Amino acid sequence: MILVVSHDEDHTRAVTGRLKAAGREVVRLDLADFPAHGGISLEYTATGEPVHTVRTPTDHVRLDQCRAAWWRRVRPFTLARELSTPRDQSFATSETGQAVHGLFHALPCAWVNPPTKDWAAHHKPYQWAVARRTGLTLPRTLVTNEPERARGFIRESGVGRTVFKAFMASADAWRETRLVRTEDLAALESVRYAPVIFQEYVPGVDLRVTVVGDRVFTTEIDASRTSYPADMRMVIHEAHVRPVTLPSPVTGQLLRFMRALGLVYGAVDLRRRPDGEYVFLEVNPAGQWLFAEERTGLPITAEVAALLARLDGQGSASDPGVRAAGGGKS
């Protein structure tokens, strides 16, 4: 059995559709169903194996035979409406988390990605520290909520040669990467409300590197001649997109980086300078790939499905994150 912990979105549908078509048993859980619209029962006796059962609005399954699990873009719990006070809501959320996440840790399966590793790797300062240790090149960066520190960084890097961006870009709080302009300097006092990422602007060509186990799929996205070269996400329809192959040393660095984070899957963003140097920007442990696959033909969806199918056949391991990273190299 393959467990998919995600909501009903296009990447999830693409992979689960392939798995079901291949005859694999797939169970999808959306954490937003719990506890208001779903049930969980974990039974333990003096003898015999534990019985782990979950109920969703559309299914009722035992997870005891789960051998592979995919953790992707989980949503927060949904509470019953009658829980109206912050105290009650906090208690219900905490208790649900203890039960649900305890269940996930107890399952004898390999994860893509292990939830705790996925959670940690979403934090960019941690990514940058690991990237430096594994030999990747980073742009000069400052994270601060102190306006004077921000002003000093911009003076050194230069207006028009410094970008600022948010840590997370969610659908309901979208923030694109922006170049600092002269008119932005007057608003720097607002930095005190929350830390902001400032980086030197790296000219060049973007590379979206999708890592699935030991397979590496690289998409070159040249947004340098588009209307918004600071953030290729804004102009993907204008950019020149093609599949490319990374130099072997860079591929090796990225695979070591992923192993150090404990990630099996990740979407890495690099920028290649005009002089050929590769600069690491970030990794998204649940990054999108369909936009790259549709424009290049790279078989990323098939590889994600194949990895989960292989893990389903192999069963559990003492170090699921490491074992799940195995597979054929590109």
mmCIF file of N, CA and C in Angstrom, residues 28-39 55-57 75-78:
data_model
loop_
_atom_site.group_PDB
_atom_site.id
_atom_site.type_symbol
_atom_site.label_atom_id
_atom_site.label_comp_id
_atom_site.label_asym_id
_atom_site.label_seq_id
_atom_site.Cartn_x
_atom_site.Cartn_y
_atom_site.Cartn_z
ATOM 1 N N ARG A 28 -5.058 8.211 -0.180
ATOM 2 C CA ARG A 28 -4.691 9.613 0.007
ATOM 3 C C ARG A 28 -5.364 10.174 1.249
ATOM 4 N N LEU A 29 -4.579 10.808 2.097
ATOM 5 C CA LEU A 29 -5.086 11.479 3.284
ATOM 6 C C LEU A 29 -4.805 12.970 3.176
ATOM 7 N N ASP A 30 -5.827 13.769 3.393
ATOM 8 C CA ASP A 30 -5.683 15.218 3.472
ATOM 9 C C ASP A 30 -5.806 15.591 4.939
ATOM 10 N N LEU A 31 -4.745 16.139 5.512
ATOM 11 C CA LEU A 31 -4.781 16.464 6.938
ATOM 12 C C LEU A 31 -5.880 17.459 7.271
ATOM 13 N N ALA A 32 -6.339 18.219 6.278
ATOM 14 C CA ALA A 32 -7.422 19.169 6.523
ATOM 15 C C ALA A 32 -8.748 18.478 6.831
ATOM 16 N N ASP A 33 -8.831 17.187 6.601
ATOM 17 C CA ASP A 33 -10.048 16.439 6.957
ATOM 18 C C ASP A 33 -10.119 16.133 8.458
ATOM 19 N N PHE A 34 -9.004 16.273 9.146
ATOM 20 C CA PHE A 34 -8.943 15.854 10.552
ATOM 21 C C PHE A 34 -8.890 17.058 11.486
ATOM 22 N N PRO A 35 -9.501 16.974 12.661
ATOM 23 C CA PRO A 35 -10.388 15.901 13.128
ATOM 24 C C PRO A 35 -11.864 16.119 12.797
ATOM 25 N N ALA A 36 -12.186 17.280 12.206
ATOM 26 C CA ALA A 36 -13.602 17.631 12.034
ATOM 27 C C ALA A 36 -14.332 16.688 11.091
ATOM 28 N N HIS A 37 -13.655 16.206 10.030
ATOM 29 C CA HIS A 37 -14.342 15.418 9.007
ATOM 30 C C HIS A 37 -13.733 14.032 8.823
ATOM 31 N N GLY A 38 -12.814 13.657 9.690
ATOM 32 C CA GLY A 38 -12.176 12.353 9.572
ATOM 33 C C GLY A 38 -11.965 11.728 10.929
ATOM 34 N N GLY A 39 -11.632 10.450 10.943
ATOM 35 C CA GLY A 39 -11.433 9.733 12.193
ATOM 36 C C GLY A 39 -10.124 8.984 12.194
ATOM 37 N N ARG A 55 -10.295 7.115 8.929
ATOM 38 C CA ARG A 55 -11.537 7.306 8.169
ATOM 39 C C ARG A 55 -11.535 8.711 7.586
ATOM 40 N N THR A 56 -11.743 8.797 6.278
ATOM 41 C CA THR A 56 -11.855 10.082 5.590
ATOM 42 C C THR A 56 -13.284 10.226 5.086
ATOM 43 N N PRO A 57 -13.642 11.378 4.533
ATOM 44 C CA PRO A 57 -14.997 11.528 3.988
ATOM 45 C C PRO A 57 -15.326 10.536 2.882
ATOM 46 N N ARG A 75 -1.913 20.253 4.415
ATOM 47 C CA ARG A 75 -2.713 21.392 4.867
ATOM 48 C C ARG A 75 -2.956 21.281 6.376
ATOM 49 N N PRO A 76 -3.269 22.387 7.037
ATOM 50 C CA PRO A 76 -3.505 22.335 8.484
ATOM 51 C C PRO A 76 -4.802 21.618 8.834
ATOM 52 N N PHE A 77 -4.882 21.167 10.076
ATOM 53 C CA PHE A 77 -6.086 20.492 10.557
ATOM 54 C C PHE A 77 -7.292 21.431 10.526
ATOM 55 N N THR A 78 -8.476 20.837 10.367
ATOM 56 C CA THR A 78 -9.733 21.576 10.445
ATOM 57 C C THR A 78 -10.456 21.161 11.724
#
